[in-house]
Amino acid sequence: MIPSANRLVCPTPLAAFSVLTWNVYFAPFQWETRMKYILDEASRLQPDVICFQEVVPGFLTLLQRPSNSRWSFSDSNSDTTWLEHNDYLPSTLNPDALTPYGVLTLAKRVHKPVFETVDLPTRMGRRLLLTHLGCIGEGKAMKEKNESFHAEYSKGHKGWTVGNVHLESLNSAPLRAEQLTTISQALREAEQRGRRVILGGDFKLSNKTGWIFLMNCP
């Protein structure tokens, strides 16, 4: 059963800079009902960045479907899409990038997001998806754009870099450790450029030791 929105404790809209991370679960069980609930919640909360995991190609179709179709979103009844109505840019609109499933990041257009993919050691096609906020240009050649909204974060730093990852599943603890080391290095590089970093995703960590490793990853 999907809980009602009034049972959530998050305020609306979220204050300051906010990131929502959500494994949407790729299984077909009540898929349409679950995806509508998730997008309604995202629309209600309006985070700056949304990190989705286990996204299937059909989710992209949903994001681009006019909201006056049978997908009637809670706060919209027009011919604009969910992305347009909520003013998000997606990391991809290519279904091949999410086959059979993958990670997807949505970022508010006002932050001028630039998306970058970092390869990870993996047997399951896992990758780190970085979103650099407050930039112009593309990929690693991006140029920092120092505009007034940077001052809203904190004086002297150059925006945010948000990572989105779905670590290796099943009995793959050593490989997850390797993935976290690669991720840590990528985020450290962003920090060295004067950026604040946040990592969201599904880490497959369910014990104290795993979280200690994540917090102390070199």
mmCIF file with all atom_site columns, C-alpha atoms in Angstrom:
data_model
loop_
_atom_site.group_PDB
_atom_site.id
_atom_site.type_symbol
_atom_site.label_atom_id
_atom_site.label_alt_id
_atom_site.label_comp_id
_atom_site.label_asym_id
_atom_site.label_entity_id
_atom_site.label_seq_id
_atom_site.pdbx_PDB_ins_code
_atom_site.Cartn_x
_atom_site.Cartn_y
_atom_site.Cartn_z
_atom_site.occupancy
_atom_site.B_iso_or_equiv
_atom_site.pdbx_formal_charge
_atom_site.auth_seq_id
_atom_site.auth_comp_id
_atom_site.auth_asym_id
_atom_site.auth_atom_id
_atom_site.pdbx_PDB_model_num
ATOM 1   C CA . MET A 1 1   ? 0.000  0.000   0.000   1.00 0.00 ? 1   MET A CA 1
ATOM 2   C CA . ILE A 1 2   ? 1.216  3.500   -0.835  1.00 0.00 ? 2   ILE A CA 1
ATOM 3   C CA . PRO A 1 3   ? 1.005  5.928   2.124   1.00 0.00 ? 3   PRO A CA 1
ATOM 4   C CA . SER A 1 4   ? -0.969 9.130   1.865   1.00 0.00 ? 4   SER A CA 1
ATOM 5   C CA . ALA A 1 5   ? 0.996  12.335  1.377   1.00 0.00 ? 5   ALA A CA 1
ATOM 6   C CA . ASN A 1 6   ? -0.237 13.846  4.649   1.00 0.00 ? 6   ASN A CA 1
ATOM 7   C CA . ARG A 1 7   ? 1.681  11.191  6.590   1.00 0.00 ? 7   ARG A CA 1
ATOM 8   C CA . LEU A 1 8   ? 5.050  12.507  5.402   1.00 0.00 ? 8   LEU A CA 1
ATOM 9   C CA . VAL A 1 9   ? 6.942  14.767  7.773   1.00 0.00 ? 9   VAL A CA 1
ATOM 10  C CA . CYS A 1 10  ? 8.781  16.843  5.130   1.00 0.00 ? 10  CYS A CA 1
ATOM 11  C CA . PRO A 1 11  ? 7.653  20.469  4.806   1.00 0.00 ? 11  PRO A CA 1
ATOM 12  C CA . THR A 1 12  ? 6.511  21.890  1.487   1.00 0.00 ? 12  THR A CA 1
ATOM 13  C CA . PRO A 1 13  ? 8.262  23.476  -0.193  1.00 0.00 ? 13  PRO A CA 1
ATOM 14  C CA . LEU A 1 14  ? 11.634 22.360  1.181   1.00 0.00 ? 14  LEU A CA 1
ATOM 15  C CA . ALA A 1 15  ? 13.730 25.251  2.484   1.00 0.00 ? 15  ALA A CA 1
ATOM 16  C CA . ALA A 1 16  ? 17.185 26.300  1.248   1.00 0.00 ? 16  ALA A CA 1
ATOM 17  C CA . PHE A 1 17  ? 19.107 23.897  -1.032  1.00 0.00 ? 17  PHE A CA 1
ATOM 18  C CA . SER A 1 18  ? 17.528 20.451  -1.045  1.00 0.00 ? 18  SER A CA 1
ATOM 19  C CA . VAL A 1 19  ? 18.149 17.046  -2.613  1.00 0.00 ? 19  VAL A CA 1
ATOM 20  C CA . LEU A 1 20  ? 15.629 14.223  -2.857  1.00 0.00 ? 20  LEU A CA 1
ATOM 21  C CA . THR A 1 21  ? 16.903 10.671  -3.452  1.00 0.00 ? 21  THR A CA 1
ATOM 22  C CA . TRP A 1 22  ? 14.499 7.830   -4.246  1.00 0.00 ? 22  TRP A CA 1
ATOM 23  C CA . ASN A 1 23  ? 14.870 4.258   -5.481  1.00 0.00 ? 23  ASN A CA 1
ATOM 24  C CA . VAL A 1 24  ? 11.656 3.972   -7.506  1.00 0.00 ? 24  VAL A CA 1
ATOM 25  C CA . TYR A 1 25  ? 11.890 0.140   -7.797  1.00 0.00 ? 25  TYR A CA 1
ATOM 26  C CA . PHE A 1 26  ? 11.805 -1.142  -11.354 1.00 0.00 ? 26  PHE A CA 1
ATOM 27  C CA . ALA A 1 27  ? 9.401  -4.075  -10.750 1.00 0.00 ? 27  ALA A CA 1
ATOM 28  C CA . PRO A 1 28  ? 6.027  -3.906  -12.549 1.00 0.00 ? 28  PRO A CA 1
ATOM 29  C CA . PHE A 1 29  ? 4.032  -4.269  -9.306  1.00 0.00 ? 29  PHE A CA 1
ATOM 30  C CA . GLN A 1 30  ? 1.601  -1.290  -9.240  1.00 0.00 ? 30  GLN A CA 1
ATOM 31  C CA . TRP A 1 31  ? 4.146  0.569   -11.366 1.00 0.00 ? 31  TRP A CA 1
ATOM 32  C CA . GLU A 1 32  ? 1.836  3.289   -12.687 1.00 0.00 ? 32  GLU A CA 1
ATOM 33  C CA . THR A 1 33  ? 0.317  3.978   -9.268  1.00 0.00 ? 33  THR A CA 1
ATOM 34  C CA . ARG A 1 34  ? 3.738  4.141   -7.631  1.00 0.00 ? 34  ARG A CA 1
ATOM 35  C CA . MET A 1 35  ? 5.260  6.413   -10.294 1.00 0.00 ? 35  MET A CA 1
ATOM 36  C CA . LYS A 1 36  ? 2.353  8.844   -10.077 1.00 0.00 ? 36  LYS A CA 1
ATOM 37  C CA . TYR A 1 37  ? 2.708  9.010   -6.294  1.00 0.00 ? 37  TYR A CA 1
ATOM 38  C CA . ILE A 1 38  ? 6.462  9.595   -6.558  1.00 0.00 ? 38  ILE A CA 1
ATOM 39  C CA . LEU A 1 39  ? 6.093  12.404  -9.098  1.00 0.00 ? 39  LEU A CA 1
ATOM 40  C CA . ASP A 1 40  ? 3.269  13.997  -7.109  1.00 0.00 ? 40  ASP A CA 1
ATOM 41  C CA . GLU A 1 41  ? 5.533  14.022  -4.044  1.00 0.00 ? 41  GLU A CA 1
ATOM 42  C CA . ALA A 1 42  ? 8.444  15.465  -6.008  1.00 0.00 ? 42  ALA A CA 1
ATOM 43  C CA . SER A 1 43  ? 6.159  18.158  -7.391  1.00 0.00 ? 43  SER A CA 1
ATOM 44  C CA . ARG A 1 44  ? 4.901  18.960  -3.885  1.00 0.00 ? 44  ARG A CA 1
ATOM 45  C CA . LEU A 1 45  ? 8.372  19.144  -2.312  1.00 0.00 ? 45  LEU A CA 1
ATOM 46  C CA . GLN A 1 46  ? 10.132 20.936  -5.204  1.00 0.00 ? 46  GLN A CA 1
ATOM 47  C CA . PRO A 1 47  ? 13.735 19.945  -4.306  1.00 0.00 ? 47  PRO A CA 1
ATOM 48  C CA . ASP A 1 48  ? 16.591 21.533  -6.236  1.00 0.00 ? 48  ASP A CA 1
ATOM 49  C CA . VAL A 1 49  ? 17.848 18.110  -7.324  1.00 0.00 ? 49  VAL A CA 1
ATOM 50  C CA . ILE A 1 50  ? 16.142 14.720  -7.550  1.00 0.00 ? 50  ILE A CA 1
ATOM 51  C CA . CYS A 1 51  ? 18.229 11.527  -7.663  1.00 0.00 ? 51  CYS A CA 1
ATOM 52  C CA . PHE A 1 52  ? 16.243 8.526   -8.912  1.00 0.00 ? 52  PHE A CA 1
ATOM 53  C CA . GLN A 1 53  ? 17.514 4.935   -9.020  1.00 0.00 ? 53  GLN A CA 1
ATOM 54  C CA . GLU A 1 54  ? 16.102 1.851   -10.788 1.00 0.00 ? 54  GLU A CA 1
ATOM 55  C CA . VAL A 1 55  ? 14.518 4.029   -13.462 1.00 0.00 ? 55  VAL A CA 1
ATOM 56  C CA . VAL A 1 56  ? 13.164 2.180   -16.518 1.00 0.00 ? 56  VAL A CA 1
ATOM 57  C CA . PRO A 1 57  ? 12.708 3.747   -19.996 1.00 0.00 ? 57  PRO A CA 1
ATOM 58  C CA . GLY A 1 58  ? 8.952  4.138   -19.499 1.00 0.00 ? 58  GLY A CA 1
ATOM 59  C CA . PHE A 1 59  ? 9.615  6.677   -16.749 1.00 0.00 ? 59  PHE A CA 1
ATOM 60  C CA . LEU A 1 60  ? 10.996 9.084   -19.378 1.00 0.00 ? 60  LEU A CA 1
ATOM 61  C CA . THR A 1 61  ? 7.756  8.790   -21.323 1.00 0.00 ? 61  THR A CA 1
ATOM 62  C CA . LEU A 1 62  ? 5.853  9.695   -18.197 1.00 0.00 ? 62  LEU A CA 1
ATOM 63  C CA . LEU A 1 63  ? 7.985  12.795  -17.550 1.00 0.00 ? 63  LEU A CA 1
ATOM 64  C CA . GLN A 1 64  ? 7.281  14.041  -21.079 1.00 0.00 ? 64  GLN A CA 1
ATOM 65  C CA . ARG A 1 65  ? 3.573  13.263  -21.163 1.00 0.00 ? 65  ARG A CA 1
ATOM 66  C CA . PRO A 1 66  ? 1.173  16.261  -21.082 1.00 0.00 ? 66  PRO A CA 1
ATOM 67  C CA . SER A 1 67  ? -0.228 16.591  -17.595 1.00 0.00 ? 67  SER A CA 1
ATOM 68  C CA . ASN A 1 68  ? -3.798 16.892  -18.897 1.00 0.00 ? 68  ASN A CA 1
ATOM 69  C CA . SER A 1 69  ? -3.616 13.284  -20.100 1.00 0.00 ? 69  SER A CA 1
ATOM 70  C CA . ARG A 1 70  ? -4.802 10.397  -17.947 1.00 0.00 ? 70  ARG A CA 1
ATOM 71  C CA . TRP A 1 71  ? -1.755 11.126  -15.784 1.00 0.00 ? 71  TRP A CA 1
ATOM 72  C CA . SER A 1 72  ? -3.448 13.907  -13.856 1.00 0.00 ? 72  SER A CA 1
ATOM 73  C CA . PHE A 1 73  ? -0.803 15.361  -11.543 1.00 0.00 ? 73  PHE A CA 1
ATOM 74  C CA . SER A 1 74  ? -1.982 16.882  -8.306  1.00 0.00 ? 74  SER A CA 1
ATOM 75  C CA . ASP A 1 75  ? -0.996 20.479  -9.081  1.00 0.00 ? 75  ASP A CA 1
ATOM 76  C CA . SER A 1 76  ? -1.298 20.688  -12.857 1.00 0.00 ? 76  SER A CA 1
ATOM 77  C CA . ASN A 1 77  ? -3.987 20.314  -15.493 1.00 0.00 ? 77  ASN A CA 1
ATOM 78  C CA . SER A 1 78  ? -2.470 21.788  -18.656 1.00 0.00 ? 78  SER A CA 1
ATOM 79  C CA . ASP A 1 79  ? -0.780 20.616  -21.829 1.00 0.00 ? 79  ASP A CA 1
ATOM 80  C CA . THR A 1 80  ? 2.685  21.143  -20.317 1.00 0.00 ? 80  THR A CA 1
ATOM 81  C CA . THR A 1 81  ? 4.753  18.130  -19.358 1.00 0.00 ? 81  THR A CA 1
ATOM 82  C CA . TRP A 1 82  ? 5.737  17.286  -15.794 1.00 0.00 ? 82  TRP A CA 1
ATOM 83  C CA . LEU A 1 83  ? 9.304  18.452  -16.530 1.00 0.00 ? 83  LEU A CA 1
ATOM 84  C CA . GLU A 1 84  ? 8.110  21.773  -17.974 1.00 0.00 ? 84  GLU A CA 1
ATOM 85  C CA . HIS A 1 85  ? 5.570  22.424  -15.258 1.00 0.00 ? 85  HIS A CA 1
ATOM 86  C CA . ASN A 1 86  ? 8.102  21.817  -12.477 1.00 0.00 ? 86  ASN A CA 1
ATOM 87  C CA . ASP A 1 87  ? 11.038 23.441  -14.321 1.00 0.00 ? 87  ASP A CA 1
ATOM 88  C CA . TYR A 1 88  ? 13.462 20.499  -14.217 1.00 0.00 ? 88  TYR A CA 1
ATOM 89  C CA . LEU A 1 89  ? 16.169 19.433  -16.645 1.00 0.00 ? 89  LEU A CA 1
ATOM 90  C CA . PRO A 1 90  ? 16.800 15.656  -16.870 1.00 0.00 ? 90  PRO A CA 1
ATOM 91  C CA . SER A 1 91  ? 20.228 14.060  -17.110 1.00 0.00 ? 91  SER A CA 1
ATOM 92  C CA . THR A 1 92  ? 18.985 12.130  -20.143 1.00 0.00 ? 92  THR A CA 1
ATOM 93  C CA . LEU A 1 93  ? 15.926 11.623  -22.323 1.00 0.00 ? 93  LEU A CA 1
ATOM 94  C CA . ASN A 1 94  ? 17.502 8.677   -24.139 1.00 0.00 ? 94  ASN A CA 1
ATOM 95  C CA . PRO A 1 95  ? 15.739 5.402   -23.255 1.00 0.00 ? 95  PRO A CA 1
ATOM 96  C CA . ASP A 1 96  ? 18.878 3.434   -24.152 1.00 0.00 ? 96  ASP A CA 1
ATOM 97  C CA . ALA A 1 97  ? 20.676 5.055   -21.194 1.00 0.00 ? 97  ALA A CA 1
ATOM 98  C CA . LEU A 1 98  ? 18.119 3.474   -18.848 1.00 0.00 ? 98  LEU A CA 1
ATOM 99  C CA . THR A 1 99  ? 17.949 -0.009  -20.357 1.00 0.00 ? 99  THR A CA 1
ATOM 100 C CA . PRO A 1 100 ? 17.156 -2.230  -18.570 1.00 0.00 ? 100 PRO A CA 1
ATOM 101 C CA . TYR A 1 101 ? 17.236 0.302   -15.727 1.00 0.00 ? 101 TYR A CA 1
ATOM 102 C CA . GLY A 1 102 ? 19.541 3.018   -14.429 1.00 0.00 ? 102 GLY A CA 1
ATOM 103 C CA . VAL A 1 103 ? 19.958 6.268   -12.515 1.00 0.00 ? 103 VAL A CA 1
ATOM 104 C CA . LEU A 1 104 ? 18.293 9.529   -13.522 1.00 0.00 ? 104 LEU A CA 1
ATOM 105 C CA . THR A 1 105 ? 18.847 12.993  -12.069 1.00 0.00 ? 105 THR A CA 1
ATOM 106 C CA . LEU A 1 106 ? 16.527 15.978  -12.424 1.00 0.00 ? 106 LEU A CA 1
ATOM 107 C CA . ALA A 1 107 ? 17.807 19.471  -11.584 1.00 0.00 ? 107 ALA A CA 1
ATOM 108 C CA . LYS A 1 108 ? 16.101 22.849  -11.487 1.00 0.00 ? 108 LYS A CA 1
ATOM 109 C CA . ARG A 1 109 ? 16.868 24.902  -14.594 1.00 0.00 ? 109 ARG A CA 1
ATOM 110 C CA . VAL A 1 110 ? 17.777 27.975  -12.537 1.00 0.00 ? 110 VAL A CA 1
ATOM 111 C CA . HIS A 1 111 ? 20.958 26.197  -11.408 1.00 0.00 ? 111 HIS A CA 1
ATOM 112 C CA . LYS A 1 112 ? 22.165 25.679  -15.000 1.00 0.00 ? 112 LYS A CA 1
ATOM 113 C CA . PRO A 1 113 ? 23.042 22.020  -14.414 1.00 0.00 ? 113 PRO A CA 1
ATOM 114 C CA . VAL A 1 114 ? 25.795 20.165  -16.248 1.00 0.00 ? 114 VAL A CA 1
ATOM 115 C CA . PHE A 1 115 ? 25.695 16.368  -16.118 1.00 0.00 ? 115 PHE A CA 1
ATOM 116 C CA . GLU A 1 116 ? 28.731 14.103  -16.102 1.00 0.00 ? 116 GLU A CA 1
ATOM 117 C CA . THR A 1 117 ? 29.081 10.316  -15.970 1.00 0.00 ? 117 THR A CA 1
ATOM 118 C CA . VAL A 1 118 ? 31.922 8.581   -14.140 1.00 0.00 ? 118 VAL A CA 1
ATOM 119 C CA . ASP A 1 119 ? 32.675 4.921   -14.903 1.00 0.00 ? 119 ASP A CA 1
ATOM 120 C CA . LEU A 1 120 ? 32.729 2.532   -11.949 1.00 0.00 ? 120 LEU A CA 1
ATOM 121 C CA . PRO A 1 121 ? 34.121 -0.966  -11.534 1.00 0.00 ? 121 PRO A CA 1
ATOM 122 C CA . THR A 1 122 ? 30.995 -3.069  -12.065 1.00 0.00 ? 122 THR A CA 1
ATOM 123 C CA . ARG A 1 123 ? 29.457 -6.262  -13.385 1.00 0.00 ? 123 ARG A CA 1
ATOM 124 C CA . MET A 1 124 ? 25.969 -4.753  -13.527 1.00 0.00 ? 124 MET A CA 1
ATOM 125 C CA . GLY A 1 125 ? 26.441 -1.582  -15.576 1.00 0.00 ? 125 GLY A CA 1
ATOM 126 C CA . ARG A 1 126 ? 26.542 0.735   -12.554 1.00 0.00 ? 126 ARG A CA 1
ATOM 127 C CA . ARG A 1 127 ? 27.879 4.292   -12.895 1.00 0.00 ? 127 ARG A CA 1
ATOM 128 C CA . LEU A 1 128 ? 28.165 7.539   -10.963 1.00 0.00 ? 128 LEU A CA 1
ATOM 129 C CA . LEU A 1 129 ? 26.067 10.385  -12.335 1.00 0.00 ? 129 LEU A CA 1
ATOM 130 C CA . LEU A 1 130 ? 27.328 13.831  -11.302 1.00 0.00 ? 130 LEU A CA 1
ATOM 131 C CA . THR A 1 131 ? 25.271 17.015  -11.548 1.00 0.00 ? 131 THR A CA 1
ATOM 132 C CA . HIS A 1 132 ? 27.278 20.244  -11.383 1.00 0.00 ? 132 HIS A CA 1
ATOM 133 C CA . LEU A 1 133 ? 25.056 23.198  -10.474 1.00 0.00 ? 133 LEU A CA 1
ATOM 134 C CA . GLY A 1 134 ? 25.921 26.768  -11.391 1.00 0.00 ? 134 GLY A CA 1
ATOM 135 C CA . CYS A 1 135 ? 27.939 26.018  -14.537 1.00 0.00 ? 135 CYS A CA 1
ATOM 136 C CA . ILE A 1 136 ? 28.066 26.676  -18.260 1.00 0.00 ? 136 ILE A CA 1
ATOM 137 C CA . GLY A 1 137 ? 29.719 24.422  -20.785 1.00 0.00 ? 137 GLY A CA 1
ATOM 138 C CA . GLU A 1 138 ? 29.746 20.642  -20.935 1.00 0.00 ? 138 GLU A CA 1
ATOM 139 C CA . GLY A 1 139 ? 31.383 17.760  -19.098 1.00 0.00 ? 139 GLY A CA 1
ATOM 140 C CA . LYS A 1 140 ? 34.880 18.105  -17.695 1.00 0.00 ? 140 LYS A CA 1
ATOM 141 C CA . ALA A 1 141 ? 35.510 21.208  -19.816 1.00 0.00 ? 141 ALA A CA 1
ATOM 142 C CA . MET A 1 142 ? 32.840 23.141  -17.938 1.00 0.00 ? 142 MET A CA 1
ATOM 143 C CA . LYS A 1 143 ? 33.521 26.696  -16.855 1.00 0.00 ? 143 LYS A CA 1
ATOM 144 C CA . GLU A 1 144 ? 32.439 27.893  -13.449 1.00 0.00 ? 144 GLU A CA 1
ATOM 145 C CA . LYS A 1 145 ? 29.798 30.619  -13.677 1.00 0.00 ? 145 LYS A CA 1
ATOM 146 C CA . ASN A 1 146 ? 29.970 33.001  -10.713 1.00 0.00 ? 146 ASN A CA 1
ATOM 147 C CA . GLU A 1 147 ? 26.508 34.530  -10.508 1.00 0.00 ? 147 GLU A CA 1
ATOM 148 C CA . SER A 1 148 ? 24.621 36.015  -7.620  1.00 0.00 ? 148 SER A CA 1
ATOM 149 C CA . PHE A 1 149 ? 22.745 32.877  -6.630  1.00 0.00 ? 149 PHE A CA 1
ATOM 150 C CA . HIS A 1 150 ? 26.032 31.294  -5.518  1.00 0.00 ? 150 HIS A CA 1
ATOM 151 C CA . ALA A 1 151 ? 26.012 33.711  -2.611  1.00 0.00 ? 151 ALA A CA 1
ATOM 152 C CA . GLU A 1 152 ? 22.792 32.077  -1.377  1.00 0.00 ? 152 GLU A CA 1
ATOM 153 C CA . TYR A 1 153 ? 24.737 28.871  -0.677  1.00 0.00 ? 153 TYR A CA 1
ATOM 154 C CA . SER A 1 154 ? 27.753 30.298  1.124   1.00 0.00 ? 154 SER A CA 1
ATOM 155 C CA . LYS A 1 155 ? 30.275 33.000  0.452   1.00 0.00 ? 155 LYS A CA 1
ATOM 156 C CA . GLY A 1 156 ? 33.338 31.839  -1.448  1.00 0.00 ? 156 GLY A CA 1
ATOM 157 C CA . HIS A 1 157 ? 32.227 28.483  -2.817  1.00 0.00 ? 157 HIS A CA 1
ATOM 158 C CA . LYS A 1 158 ? 31.282 27.779  -6.413  1.00 0.00 ? 158 LYS A CA 1
ATOM 159 C CA . GLY A 1 159 ? 27.993 25.942  -6.317  1.00 0.00 ? 159 GLY A CA 1
ATOM 160 C CA . TRP A 1 160 ? 27.145 22.306  -5.748  1.00 0.00 ? 160 TRP A CA 1
ATOM 161 C CA . THR A 1 161 ? 28.048 18.928  -7.195  1.00 0.00 ? 161 THR A CA 1
ATOM 162 C CA . VAL A 1 162 ? 25.476 16.214  -6.494  1.00 0.00 ? 162 VAL A CA 1
ATOM 163 C CA . GLY A 1 163 ? 26.267 12.546  -7.104  1.00 0.00 ? 163 GLY A CA 1
ATOM 164 C CA . ASN A 1 164 ? 23.665 9.900   -7.875  1.00 0.00 ? 164 ASN A CA 1
ATOM 165 C CA . VAL A 1 165 ? 24.594 6.213   -7.716  1.00 0.00 ? 165 VAL A CA 1
ATOM 166 C CA . HIS A 1 166 ? 23.123 2.749   -7.359  1.00 0.00 ? 166 HIS A CA 1
ATOM 167 C CA . LEU A 1 167 ? 25.870 0.576   -5.924  1.00 0.00 ? 167 LEU A CA 1
ATOM 168 C CA . GLU A 1 168 ? 26.367 -3.050  -6.954  1.00 0.00 ? 168 GLU A CA 1
ATOM 169 C CA . SER A 1 169 ? 23.649 -5.398  -5.732  1.00 0.00 ? 169 SER A CA 1
ATOM 170 C CA . LEU A 1 170 ? 23.671 -8.866  -4.182  1.00 0.00 ? 170 LEU A CA 1
ATOM 171 C CA . ASN A 1 171 ? 26.735 -10.353 -2.474  1.00 0.00 ? 171 ASN A CA 1
ATOM 172 C CA . SER A 1 172 ? 29.176 -7.768  -3.835  1.00 0.00 ? 172 SER A CA 1
ATOM 173 C CA . ALA A 1 173 ? 30.612 -5.990  -0.785  1.00 0.00 ? 173 ALA A CA 1
ATOM 174 C CA . PRO A 1 174 ? 34.229 -5.868  -2.095  1.00 0.00 ? 174 PRO A CA 1
ATOM 175 C CA . LEU A 1 175 ? 33.058 -4.392  -5.386  1.00 0.00 ? 175 LEU A CA 1
ATOM 176 C CA . ARG A 1 176 ? 30.891 -1.830  -3.601  1.00 0.00 ? 176 ARG A CA 1
ATOM 177 C CA . ALA A 1 177 ? 33.968 -0.803  -1.623  1.00 0.00 ? 177 ALA A CA 1
ATOM 178 C CA . GLU A 1 178 ? 35.866 -0.262  -4.895  1.00 0.00 ? 178 GLU A CA 1
ATOM 179 C CA . GLN A 1 179 ? 32.949 1.757   -6.260  1.00 0.00 ? 179 GLN A CA 1
ATOM 180 C CA . LEU A 1 180 ? 32.863 3.966   -3.172  1.00 0.00 ? 180 LEU A CA 1
ATOM 181 C CA . THR A 1 181 ? 36.581 4.634   -3.488  1.00 0.00 ? 181 THR A CA 1
ATOM 182 C CA . THR A 1 182 ? 36.113 5.798   -7.098  1.00 0.00 ? 182 THR A CA 1
ATOM 183 C CA . ILE A 1 183 ? 33.131 7.921   -6.057  1.00 0.00 ? 183 ILE A CA 1
ATOM 184 C CA . SER A 1 184 ? 35.074 9.483   -3.196  1.00 0.00 ? 184 SER A CA 1
ATOM 185 C CA . GLN A 1 185 ? 37.863 10.481  -5.578  1.00 0.00 ? 185 GLN A CA 1
ATOM 186 C CA . ALA A 1 186 ? 35.400 12.088  -8.007  1.00 0.00 ? 186 ALA A CA 1
ATOM 187 C CA . LEU A 1 187 ? 33.704 14.084  -5.252  1.00 0.00 ? 187 LEU A CA 1
ATOM 188 C CA . ARG A 1 188 ? 37.056 15.117  -3.798  1.00 0.00 ? 188 ARG A CA 1
ATOM 189 C CA . GLU A 1 189 ? 38.044 16.546  -7.192  1.00 0.00 ? 189 GLU A CA 1
ATOM 190 C CA . ALA A 1 190 ? 34.871 18.640  -7.179  1.00 0.00 ? 190 ALA A CA 1
ATOM 191 C CA . GLU A 1 191 ? 35.627 19.811  -3.635  1.00 0.00 ? 191 GLU A CA 1
ATOM 192 C CA . GLN A 1 192 ? 39.098 20.865  -4.709  1.00 0.00 ? 192 GLN A CA 1
ATOM 193 C CA . ARG A 1 193 ? 37.466 23.108  -7.323  1.00 0.00 ? 193 ARG A CA 1
ATOM 194 C CA . GLY A 1 194 ? 35.673 24.906  -4.505  1.00 0.00 ? 194 GLY A CA 1
ATOM 195 C CA . ARG A 1 195 ? 32.347 23.126  -4.793  1.00 0.00 ? 195 ARG A CA 1
ATOM 196 C CA . ARG A 1 196 ? 30.094 21.688  -2.079  1.00 0.00 ? 196 ARG A CA 1
ATOM 197 C CA . VAL A 1 197 ? 29.343 17.998  -2.663  1.00 0.00 ? 197 VAL A CA 1
ATOM 198 C CA . ILE A 1 198 ? 26.426 15.722  -1.808  1.00 0.00 ? 198 ILE A CA 1
ATOM 199 C CA . LEU A 1 199 ? 26.059 12.029  -2.610  1.00 0.00 ? 199 LEU A CA 1
ATOM 200 C CA . GLY A 1 200 ? 22.610 10.494  -2.980  1.00 0.00 ? 200 GLY A CA 1
ATOM 201 C CA . GLY A 1 201 ? 21.545 7.044   -4.055  1.00 0.00 ? 201 GLY A CA 1
ATOM 202 C CA . ASP A 1 202 ? 21.059 3.428   -3.083  1.00 0.00 ? 202 ASP A CA 1
ATOM 203 C CA . PHE A 1 203 ? 24.219 2.310   -1.260  1.00 0.00 ? 203 PHE A CA 1
ATOM 204 C CA . LYS A 1 204 ? 23.215 -1.273  -0.379  1.00 0.00 ? 204 LYS A CA 1
ATOM 205 C CA . LEU A 1 205 ? 24.575 -0.690  3.138   1.00 0.00 ? 205 LEU A CA 1
ATOM 206 C CA . SER A 1 206 ? 22.568 -2.176  5.965   1.00 0.00 ? 206 SER A CA 1
ATOM 207 C CA . ASN A 1 207 ? 25.047 -2.519  8.819   1.00 0.00 ? 207 ASN A CA 1
ATOM 208 C CA . LYS A 1 208 ? 27.141 -0.244  10.994  1.00 0.00 ? 208 LYS A CA 1
ATOM 209 C CA . THR A 1 209 ? 30.420 -1.324  9.403   1.00 0.00 ? 209 THR A CA 1
ATOM 210 C CA . GLY A 1 210 ? 29.206 -0.366  5.948   1.00 0.00 ? 210 GLY A CA 1
ATOM 211 C CA . TRP A 1 211 ? 28.231 3.135   7.037   1.00 0.00 ? 211 TRP A CA 1
ATOM 212 C CA . ILE A 1 212 ? 31.532 3.639   8.839   1.00 0.00 ? 212 ILE A CA 1
ATOM 213 C CA . PHE A 1 213 ? 33.334 2.761   5.599   1.00 0.00 ? 213 PHE A CA 1
ATOM 214 C CA . LEU A 1 214 ? 31.177 5.230   3.651   1.00 0.00 ? 214 LEU A CA 1
ATOM 215 C CA . MET A 1 215 ? 31.882 8.053   6.098   1.00 0.00 ? 215 MET A CA 1
ATOM 216 C CA . ASN A 1 216 ? 35.641 7.368   6.115   1.00 0.00 ? 216 ASN A CA 1
ATOM 217 C CA . CYS A 1 217 ? 36.159 6.468   2.465   1.00 0.00 ? 217 CYS A CA 1
ATOM 218 C CA . PRO A 1 218 ? 39.576 7.805   1.327   1.00 0.00 ? 218 PRO A CA 1
#
